[in-house]
Coordinates of C-alpha atoms in Angstrom, one line a residue:
Chain A
M1 CA 0.0 0.0 0.0
S2 CA 2.8 2.4 0.8
I3 CA 4.4 1.7 -2.6
A4 CA 1.1 2.0 -4.4
T5 CA 0.5 5.4 -2.8
G6 CA 4.0 6.7 -3.7
Q7 CA 5.1 6.8 0.0
E8 CA 7.8 4.2 -0.3
Y9 CA 10.2 3.0 -3.1
A10 CA 9.6 -0.3 -4.7
T11 CA 12.6 -2.6 -4.4
A12 CA 11.3 -4.8 -7.3
G13 CA 8.4 -4.8 -9.7
E14 CA 6.3 -1.9 -10.9
V15 CA 3.2 -0.1 -9.7
R16 CA 1.0 2.1 -11.8
I17 CA -1.9 4.1 -10.5
F18 CA -4.3 5.7 -13.0
G19 CA -1.8 4.5 -15.6
E20 CA 1.2 6.4 -14.1
H21 CA 4.0 5.8 -11.6
P22 CA 2.7 7.4 -8.3
H23 CA 6.1 8.2 -6.8
E24 CA 6.7 12.0 -6.7
N25 CA 3.9 12.4 -9.2
E26 CA 1.9 15.5 -8.2
G27 CA -0.6 14.7 -11.0
I28 CA -1.6 11.5 -9.2
L29 CA -0.9 12.0 -5.5
P30 CA -3.8 14.4 -4.8
K31 CA -6.2 11.7 -6.0
I32 CA -4.8 9.2 -3.5
C33 CA -5.7 9.1 0.2
F34 CA -3.9 6.5 2.4
I35 CA -5.1 6.1 6.0
R36 CA -2.8 3.9 8.1
E37 CA -3.6 2.2 11.4
S38 CA -1.0 4.6 13.0
Q39 CA -1.6 7.8 11.1
Q40 CA 1.1 10.4 11.8
Y41 CA 0.3 14.0 12.8
L42 CA 2.1 17.2 13.7
D43 CA 3.0 17.4 17.3
D44 CA 0.5 19.4 19.3
I45 CA -2.0 19.4 16.5
R46 CA -5.7 19.3 17.3
A47 CA -8.3 17.2 15.4
V48 CA -9.8 20.3 13.8
H49 CA -6.3 21.2 12.4
A50 CA -5.9 17.7 11.0
F51 CA -9.2 18.1 9.2
R52 CA -8.2 21.5 7.9
A53 CA -4.9 20.1 6.7
A54 CA -6.7 17.3 4.9
A55 CA -9.1 19.7 3.3
D56 CA -6.1 21.6 1.9
A57 CA -4.5 18.4 0.6
F58 CA -7.4 16.7 -1.0
P59 CA -9.2 18.6 -3.8
R60 CA -12.5 16.7 -3.4
W61 CA -12.7 17.1 0.3
D62 CA -16.3 17.4 1.6
W63 CA -16.7 19.6 4.7
D64 CA -20.4 18.8 5.2
L65 CA -19.7 15.1 5.2
A66 CA -16.7 15.6 7.5
E67 CA -18.8 17.6 10.0
R68 CA -21.5 15.0 10.0
L69 CA -19.0 12.2 10.7
I70 CA -17.3 14.3 13.4
H71 CA -20.6 14.5 15.1
E72 CA -21.4 10.8 14.5
F73 CA -18.1 9.6 15.8
Q74 CA -18.2 12.2 18.6
V75 CA -14.6 13.3 17.9
P76 CA -13.5 16.1 20.3
E77 CA -12.3 18.5 17.7
K78 CA -10.5 20.8 20.1
T79 CA -8.5 18.0 21.8
K80 CA -4.9 17.5 20.8
I81 CA -4.5 14.3 18.9
K82 CA -1.6 13.1 21.0
K83 CA -4.0 13.2 24.0
M84 CA -6.8 11.3 22.3
S85 CA -7.6 7.6 22.9
H86 CA -6.6 5.1 20.3
G87 CA -10.2 4.9 19.1
Q88 CA -10.6 8.6 18.8
R89 CA -7.3 8.8 16.8
S90 CA -8.7 6.0 14.5
A91 CA -11.9 8.0 14.1
V92 CA -9.9 11.0 12.9
G93 CA -8.2 8.8 10.3
V94 CA -11.5 7.2 9.2
I95 CA -13.2 10.6 8.8
T96 CA -10.3 11.9 6.9
G97 CA -10.3 8.9 4.5
I98 CA -14.1 9.1 3.8
A99 CA -14.4 12.9 3.6
S100 CA -11.3 13.1 1.3
R101 CA -13.4 11.6 -1.5
A102 CA -10.1 10.7 -3.1
E103 CA -10.5 8.7 -6.3
L104 CA -8.3 6.0 -4.7
T105 CA -8.7 5.7 -1.0
L106 CA -6.8 3.1 1.0
F107 CA -7.4 2.1 4.6
D108 CA -4.9 -0.1 6.4
E109 CA -6.6 -1.6 9.4
P110 CA -8.4 1.7 10.1
Y111 CA -10.6 0.4 12.8
V112 CA -7.9 -0.4 15.4
G113 CA -9.1 1.0 18.7
L114 CA -12.7 1.6 17.5
D115 CA -15.4 -0.1 19.5
P116 CA -17.9 -2.3 17.7
V117 CA -20.5 0.5 17.4
A118 CA -18.0 2.9 15.9
R119 CA -16.7 0.2 13.6
S120 CA -20.3 -0.4 12.4
Q121 CA -20.7 3.4 11.9
F122 CA -17.5 3.4 9.8
Y123 CA -18.7 0.5 7.6
R124 CA -22.1 2.1 7.1
A125 CA -20.6 5.6 6.4
L126 CA -18.2 4.1 3.9
L127 CA -20.8 2.2 2.1
E128 CA -23.3 5.1 2.0
D129 CA -20.7 7.5 0.6
Y130 CA -19.4 5.0 -1.8
T131 CA -22.9 4.4 -3.1
E132 CA -23.4 8.2 -3.7
H133 CA -19.8 8.8 -4.9
P134 CA -18.4 5.6 -6.4
R135 CA -14.6 5.4 -6.3
T136 CA -12.0 2.8 -5.7
I137 CA -11.6 2.0 -2.0
V138 CA -9.1 -0.6 -0.7
V139 CA -9.5 -1.8 2.8
S140 CA -6.8 -3.9 4.4
S141 CA -8.3 -6.0 7.2
H142 CA -7.9 -9.1 9.3
L143 CA -11.6 -8.9 10.3
I144 CA -12.8 -10.3 7.0
D145 CA -16.4 -11.2 8.1
E146 CA -16.9 -7.6 9.4
I147 CA -16.2 -6.1 6.0
A148 CA -17.5 -9.0 3.9
H149 CA -20.7 -7.1 3.1
L150 CA -18.7 -4.1 1.8
I151 CA -16.3 -5.7 -0.6
E152 CA -16.5 -6.5 -4.2
N153 CA -13.0 -7.9 -4.8
V154 CA -10.8 -9.8 -2.4
V155 CA -7.0 -9.9 -2.7
L156 CA -5.5 -12.1 -0.1
I157 CA -1.8 -11.5 0.6
D158 CA 0.3 -13.8 2.7
H159 CA 4.0 -13.0 3.3
G160 CA 4.0 -10.7 0.3
Q161 CA 2.5 -13.3 -2.0
V162 CA -0.9 -12.9 -3.6
M163 CA -2.7 -16.0 -2.5
L164 CA -6.1 -15.1 -3.9
H165 CA -7.6 -12.4 -6.1
E166 CA -11.2 -12.9 -7.0
A167 CA -14.6 -11.2 -7.0
A168 CA -16.2 -11.6 -3.5
D169 CA -19.4 -13.1 -5.0
D170 CA -17.3 -15.7 -7.0
I171 CA -15.5 -16.7 -3.8
R172 CA -18.8 -17.1 -2.0
E173 CA -20.0 -19.5 -4.7
R174 CA -16.9 -21.5 -4.4
A175 CA -18.1 -23.4 -1.4
V176 CA -21.1 -24.4 0.7
T177 CA -21.7 -25.9 4.1
L178 CA -23.9 -29.0 4.5
V179 CA -25.3 -30.1 7.8
G180 CA -27.2 -33.3 8.3
R181 CA -27.0 -37.1 8.7
D182 CA -23.6 -38.5 7.7
D183 CA -24.9 -40.6 4.8
A184 CA -27.2 -37.9 3.4
V185 CA -24.4 -35.3 3.5
A186 CA -22.1 -37.6 1.7
L187 CA -24.7 -38.2 -1.0
I188 CA -25.1 -34.5 -1.6
A189 CA -21.4 -33.7 -1.4
G190 CA -20.7 -36.3 -4.1
D191 CA -17.1 -36.0 -5.4
R192 CA -16.7 -32.4 -4.2
E193 CA -13.5 -31.7 -2.3
V194 CA -14.1 -31.5 1.4
L195 CA -12.6 -28.3 3.0
T196 CA -13.6 -29.0 6.6
R197 CA -15.5 -31.7 8.4
E198 CA -16.9 -31.7 11.9
E199 CA -18.8 -34.6 13.5
M200 CA -21.4 -34.5 16.3
G201 CA -22.6 -38.0 16.7
R202 CA -24.4 -39.0 13.5
T203 CA -24.7 -35.4 12.4
V204 CA -21.9 -33.9 10.4
R205 CA -21.1 -30.4 9.3
V206 CA -19.1 -30.4 6.0
T207 CA -17.8 -27.5 4.0
V208 CA -17.3 -28.6 0.4
E209 CA -16.1 -26.8 -2.8
R210 CA -18.5 -25.6 -5.5
A211 CA -22.1 -24.3 -5.0
L212 CA -25.0 -26.7 -5.4
S213 CA -27.2 -26.8 -8.4
D214 CA -31.0 -26.3 -8.1
A215 CA -31.6 -30.0 -8.4
E216 CA -29.0 -30.7 -5.7
R217 CA -30.6 -28.2 -3.4
R218 CA -34.0 -29.8 -3.9
R219 CA -32.5 -33.3 -3.1
A220 CA -30.8 -31.8 0.0
A221 CA -34.1 -30.5 1.2
E222 CA -35.7 -34.0 0.7
L223 CA -32.8 -35.6 2.7
D224 CA -33.1 -33.0 5.6
V225 CA -29.7 -31.6 4.8
D226 CA -29.3 -27.9 5.6
V227 CA -27.4 -25.9 3.0
L228 CA -25.6 -22.9 4.5
P229 CA -23.6 -20.2 2.9
V230 CA -19.9 -20.1 4.0
G231 CA -18.6 -17.0 5.7
L232 CA -16.1 -15.2 3.6
Q233 CA -13.6 -15.4 6.4
D234 CA -14.0 -19.2 6.8
L235 CA -13.7 -19.7 3.1
V236 CA -10.6 -17.6 2.8
V237 CA -9.1 -19.6 5.7
H238 CA -10.0 -22.9 4.0
L239 CA -8.7 -21.9 0.7
T240 CA -5.4 -20.4 1.9
T241 CA -4.8 -23.3 4.3
R242 CA -5.2 -25.6 1.3
E243 CA -2.9 -23.5 -0.8
Q244 CA -0.3 -23.5 1.9
T245 CA -0.6 -27.2 2.4
S246 CA -0.3 -27.9 -1.4
S247 CA 2.6 -25.6 -1.8
G248 CA 4.3 -27.1 1.2
K249 CA 3.9 -30.6 -0.3
E250 CA 5.3 -29.4 -3.6
N251 CA 8.3 -27.9 -1.8
G252 CA 8.8 -31.1 0.2
A253 CA 8.6 -33.3 -2.9
Chain B
M1 CA 2.4 26.3 -6.3
K2 CA -1.0 25.8 -4.8
R3 CA 0.1 22.5 -3.3
I4 CA 3.3 24.0 -2.0
I5 CA 1.3 26.7 -0.2
A6 CA -1.1 24.1 1.1
A7 CA 1.9 22.0 2.4
A8 CA 3.3 25.2 4.0
R9 CA -0.1 26.0 5.6
L10 CA 0.0 22.6 7.4
H11 CA 2.9 23.9 9.6
L12 CA 1.0 27.1 10.5
L13 CA -2.3 25.4 11.6
P14 CA -1.5 25.2 15.4
K15 CA -1.4 28.5 17.2
S16 CA 2.1 27.8 18.4
N17 CA 3.9 27.5 15.1
V18 CA 7.1 28.5 13.4
I19 CA 6.0 32.1 12.8
T20 CA 4.2 32.8 16.1
M21 CA 7.2 31.3 17.9
T22 CA 9.3 34.3 17.0
L23 CA 6.5 36.7 18.0
M24 CA 6.2 35.0 21.4
V25 CA 9.8 34.3 22.2
L26 CA 11.5 37.5 21.1
P27 CA 9.4 39.9 23.4
I28 CA 9.6 37.5 26.3
A29 CA 13.4 37.1 26.0
Y30 CA 13.8 40.9 25.3
I31 CA 11.8 41.9 28.4
I32 CA 13.8 39.4 30.6
Q33 CA 17.1 40.8 29.3
L34 CA 15.9 44.4 29.6
G35 CA 14.9 43.6 33.2
I36 CA 18.3 42.1 33.9
V37 CA 20.2 45.1 32.4
S38 CA 18.0 47.6 34.2
R39 CA 18.6 45.8 37.6
L40 CA 22.3 45.7 37.0
Q41 CA 22.3 49.4 36.1
L42 CA 20.4 50.1 39.4
Q43 CA 23.2 48.2 41.2
N44 CA 25.9 50.2 39.2
E45 CA 27.1 46.9 37.6
Q46 CA 27.5 45.8 33.9
M47 CA 26.6 42.7 32.0
P48 CA 29.5 40.3 31.9
G49 CA 31.3 40.5 28.6
G50 CA 30.0 43.9 27.8
G51 CA 27.6 43.0 25.0
N52 CA 23.9 42.4 25.5
V53 CA 22.9 40.7 22.3
G54 CA 23.5 37.0 23.0
G55 CA 20.5 36.2 25.2
V56 CA 17.7 37.4 22.9
Y57 CA 19.2 36.0 19.7
G58 CA 20.0 32.7 21.4
A59 CA 16.4 32.4 22.7
V60 CA 14.8 33.3 19.3
I61 CA 17.1 31.3 17.0
G62 CA 17.2 28.4 19.5
A63 CA 13.4 28.2 19.6
L64 CA 13.1 28.3 15.8
V65 CA 15.8 25.6 15.3
V66 CA 13.9 23.3 17.7
T67 CA 10.6 24.1 15.9
A68 CA 12.3 23.3 12.6
A69 CA 13.5 20.0 14.1
M70 CA 10.0 19.2 15.3
A71 CA 8.7 20.0 11.8
G72 CA 11.2 17.4 10.5
A73 CA 10.2 14.8 13.1
Y74 CA 6.4 15.2 12.9
G75 CA 5.5 17.6 10.1
V76 CA 7.2 15.7 7.3
P77 CA 5.5 12.3 8.1
H78 CA 2.2 14.2 8.4
A79 CA 2.6 15.9 5.1
L80 CA 3.6 12.6 3.4
S81 CA 0.5 11.0 4.9
L82 CA -1.6 13.7 3.2
S83 CA -0.2 12.5 -0.2
Y84 CA 2.1 15.5 -0.7
S85 CA 5.2 14.5 -2.7
R86 CA 8.5 14.8 -1.0
R87 CA 9.5 17.8 -3.1
V88 CA 6.3 19.6 -2.3
T89 CA 6.7 18.7 1.4
L90 CA 10.3 20.2 1.4
A91 CA 9.3 23.2 -0.7
G92 CA 6.4 23.9 1.8
L93 CA 8.9 23.7 4.7
V94 CA 11.4 26.0 2.9
L95 CA 8.6 28.5 2.2
V96 CA 7.4 28.5 5.8
F97 CA 11.0 28.7 7.2
A98 CA 11.7 31.6 4.9
A99 CA 8.6 33.4 6.1
S100 CA 9.6 32.7 9.7
S101 CA 13.2 33.9 9.2
L102 CA 12.1 37.1 7.5
T103 CA 9.7 37.7 10.3
A104 CA 12.5 37.3 12.8
G105 CA 14.7 39.6 10.8
A106 CA 12.0 42.2 10.4
L107 CA 11.1 42.1 14.0
V108 CA 14.8 42.5 15.1
A109 CA 15.1 45.5 12.7
A110 CA 11.9 47.0 14.0
V111 CA 12.9 46.6 17.7
I112 CA 16.3 48.1 17.0
G113 CA 14.5 51.1 15.5
L114 CA 12.4 51.3 18.6
E115 CA 15.5 51.1 20.8
Q116 CA 17.1 54.0 18.8
L117 CA 13.9 56.1 19.3
T118 CA 13.7 55.4 23.1
D119 CA 17.4 55.0 23.9
T120 CA 16.5 51.4 24.6
F121 CA 13.7 52.4 27.0
G122 CA 16.1 54.7 29.0
T123 CA 18.8 52.1 29.6
G124 CA 21.1 53.3 26.8
Q125 CA 22.2 49.7 26.2
S126 CA 20.8 48.0 23.0
M127 CA 19.7 44.4 23.5
L128 CA 19.9 43.6 19.8
A129 CA 22.3 46.0 17.9
I130 CA 25.5 44.5 16.5
P131 CA 27.4 47.6 15.2
D132 CA 29.8 45.5 13.0
L133 CA 26.8 44.1 11.1
M134 CA 24.9 47.4 10.7
E135 CA 27.1 48.6 7.9
P136 CA 26.1 49.4 5.2
A137 CA 22.3 49.0 5.7
G138 CA 21.7 49.8 9.3
A139 CA 19.1 47.9 11.3
W140 CA 17.5 46.4 8.2
G141 CA 20.9 45.1 7.1
L142 CA 21.3 43.4 10.5
G143 CA 17.7 42.1 10.1
L144 CA 18.8 40.5 6.8
V145 CA 21.8 38.8 8.5
I146 CA 19.5 37.5 11.3
A147 CA 17.0 36.2 8.7
A148 CA 19.7 34.4 6.7
T149 CA 21.3 33.0 9.9
T150 CA 18.0 31.8 11.1
M151 CA 17.2 30.2 7.8
F152 CA 20.6 28.4 7.7
L153 CA 20.2 27.1 11.2
M154 CA 16.6 26.1 10.7
M155 CA 17.6 24.0 7.6
N156 CA 20.2 22.4 9.9
G157 CA 17.6 21.8 12.5
L158 CA 15.3 20.1 9.9
L159 CA 18.1 17.8 8.7
A160 CA 18.8 16.2 12.1
P161 CA 15.5 14.3 12.6
M162 CA 15.3 13.4 8.9
L163 CA 18.8 11.9 9.1
Y164 CA 17.7 10.0 12.1
R165 CA 14.6 8.6 10.3
R166 CA 16.7 7.8 7.3
L167 CA 19.8 6.3 8.9
G168 CA 19.0 5.5 12.6
T169 CA 20.9 6.7 15.6
A170 CA 24.3 5.1 15.0
R171 CA 24.7 6.0 11.4
M172 CA 23.4 9.5 12.0
L173 CA 26.1 10.0 14.7
I174 CA 28.7 8.7 12.2
V175 CA 27.6 11.3 9.7
Y176 CA 27.8 14.1 12.2
G177 CA 31.1 12.7 13.5
L178 CA 32.5 12.7 10.0
A179 CA 31.3 16.3 9.5
A180 CA 33.1 17.3 12.7
V181 CA 36.3 15.5 11.6
V182 CA 36.2 17.4 8.3
L183 CA 35.9 20.7 10.1
L184 CA 38.7 19.8 12.5
V185 CA 41.0 18.6 9.7
G186 CA 40.2 21.8 7.9
G187 CA 41.0 23.9 11.0
A188 CA 44.2 21.9 11.5
G189 CA 45.1 22.5 7.9
I190 CA 44.6 26.2 8.3
T191 CA 46.7 26.2 11.5
A192 CA 49.4 24.2 9.8
A193 CA 49.5 26.7 6.9
G194 CA 49.4 29.7 9.3
G195 CA 46.3 30.8 7.5
W196 CA 44.1 32.0 10.5
G197 CA 45.3 35.6 9.9
A198 CA 43.9 35.5 6.4
V199 CA 40.7 34.0 7.6
F200 CA 40.2 36.7 10.3
S201 CA 41.0 39.4 7.7
W202 CA 38.4 37.9 5.4
V203 CA 35.8 37.8 8.2
V204 CA 36.5 41.4 9.1
E205 CA 36.1 42.5 5.5
Q206 CA 32.6 41.1 5.3
N207 CA 29.6 43.3 5.9
A208 CA 25.9 42.7 6.5
L209 CA 25.1 42.2 2.9
T210 CA 27.9 39.8 2.1
W211 CA 27.1 37.8 5.3
T212 CA 23.6 37.6 4.2
G213 CA 24.8 36.3 0.8
W214 CA 27.1 33.6 2.4
L215 CA 24.5 32.5 4.9
T216 CA 21.8 32.3 2.2
L217 CA 24.2 30.2 0.2
G218 CA 24.7 28.0 3.2
A219 CA 20.9 27.7 3.6
L220 CA 20.7 26.6 -0.1
V221 CA 23.4 23.9 0.5
M222 CA 21.5 22.7 3.5
T223 CA 18.3 22.6 1.4
G224 CA 20.1 20.4 -1.0
A225 CA 21.2 18.2 1.8
N226 CA 17.6 18.0 3.1
W227 CA 16.4 17.0 -0.4
L228 CA 19.0 14.2 -0.6
V229 CA 17.7 12.9 2.7
I230 CA 13.9 13.5 2.4
R231 CA 13.7 11.7 -1.0
R232 CA 14.7 8.4 0.7
I233 CA 13.2 8.6 4.2
P234 CA 10.4 6.2 5.1
A235 CA 6.9 7.9 5.2
A236 CA 5.9 6.3 8.5

């Protein structure tokens, strides 16, 4: 993210944003807003100053939106940022990122320190503003299920390697969870690859690859097998665990 | 240019900033020094060393150099986080430092003018005038020297925290150590060549305007050094 926003040098490879190299590119940089988990501020600066600075820096800054979010997140504008709680500092970053309306906005774990209510407010505000003013928003997060309803594309990076890059809807259709009697679940699962399996007496809970066809869904209903969607986080964990296992085997061979 | 002004404005947002610092520190330091001089005069004593200029200049320039260092430590990362490029970030700092230096110089010249009008509030001892640097342009010439000196030292103040961010403590100390060695070797070379007399003659020949020129050149060199460092420092 730092390299994509022109804040760090690339040691290898190439990044282009809006078709150009972002580093020291004043034609591109005002269109990019990057909010880190630990955003840096001038010493002794107050929240109101941080917002004024952001308004100067981002040409599409929206003061009305910023003021509404300041009120919603209850940010004490006159308080020095260094005296704020972690959550309040995160709220300043979140408001800056949303109100910047930058054509490319990147959030790196922006919710750290925010309580669940504030996190929910952030997701809602982000989605609402994105709906009214569509733009590219990248959210880096370990809380995949919390942001699952927001995202259109998933890029999963592990140790610098892209493990997965797919549309969120496509990923959701890549697996399904079946709950029911052992033999009935096995019948519905057929030759699908089993990602996880939990047994509770005669009842099993199996997550298998590939969505069910309409005919398979009807058959599952007849056999009293519950068909459940798989959470994006669970699915990502299953898929990456499998990727790691298979690459481990390849390396070991 | 609009982005450079915006990057400069960032450093002026808090009430206590690089320009208001001069406006706050100079009157306070001046009043303290005036009080000390007046008290000594009441006791029929004189300031040690005779001159009265060190305290106020030390306080003002010292405060500004510390403010410049703070701008390097906190202001640069903040500016970079707002998607300003490194060159715009540095240009914004140079602009605001120049404004601050000129403010300090103008304030010094104005206060010297006030001293001349009031015989330094009846004490007869100037807190700011440096006669050798008031030729050929009077108080305003001295103001220019102060502005250039302040700018040069502020660019030095800016460099230290950025070197620290770029190199870490150990390598930063090595850089400053090497700079000190170069100065010492240069001094030793001049001593060995018996050249100090020529150096002092050269210093004595300078006036306010030539000092302003040399110090401005020094500030430009330091700006170049700051550019070499800022272009490679990590943003966070």
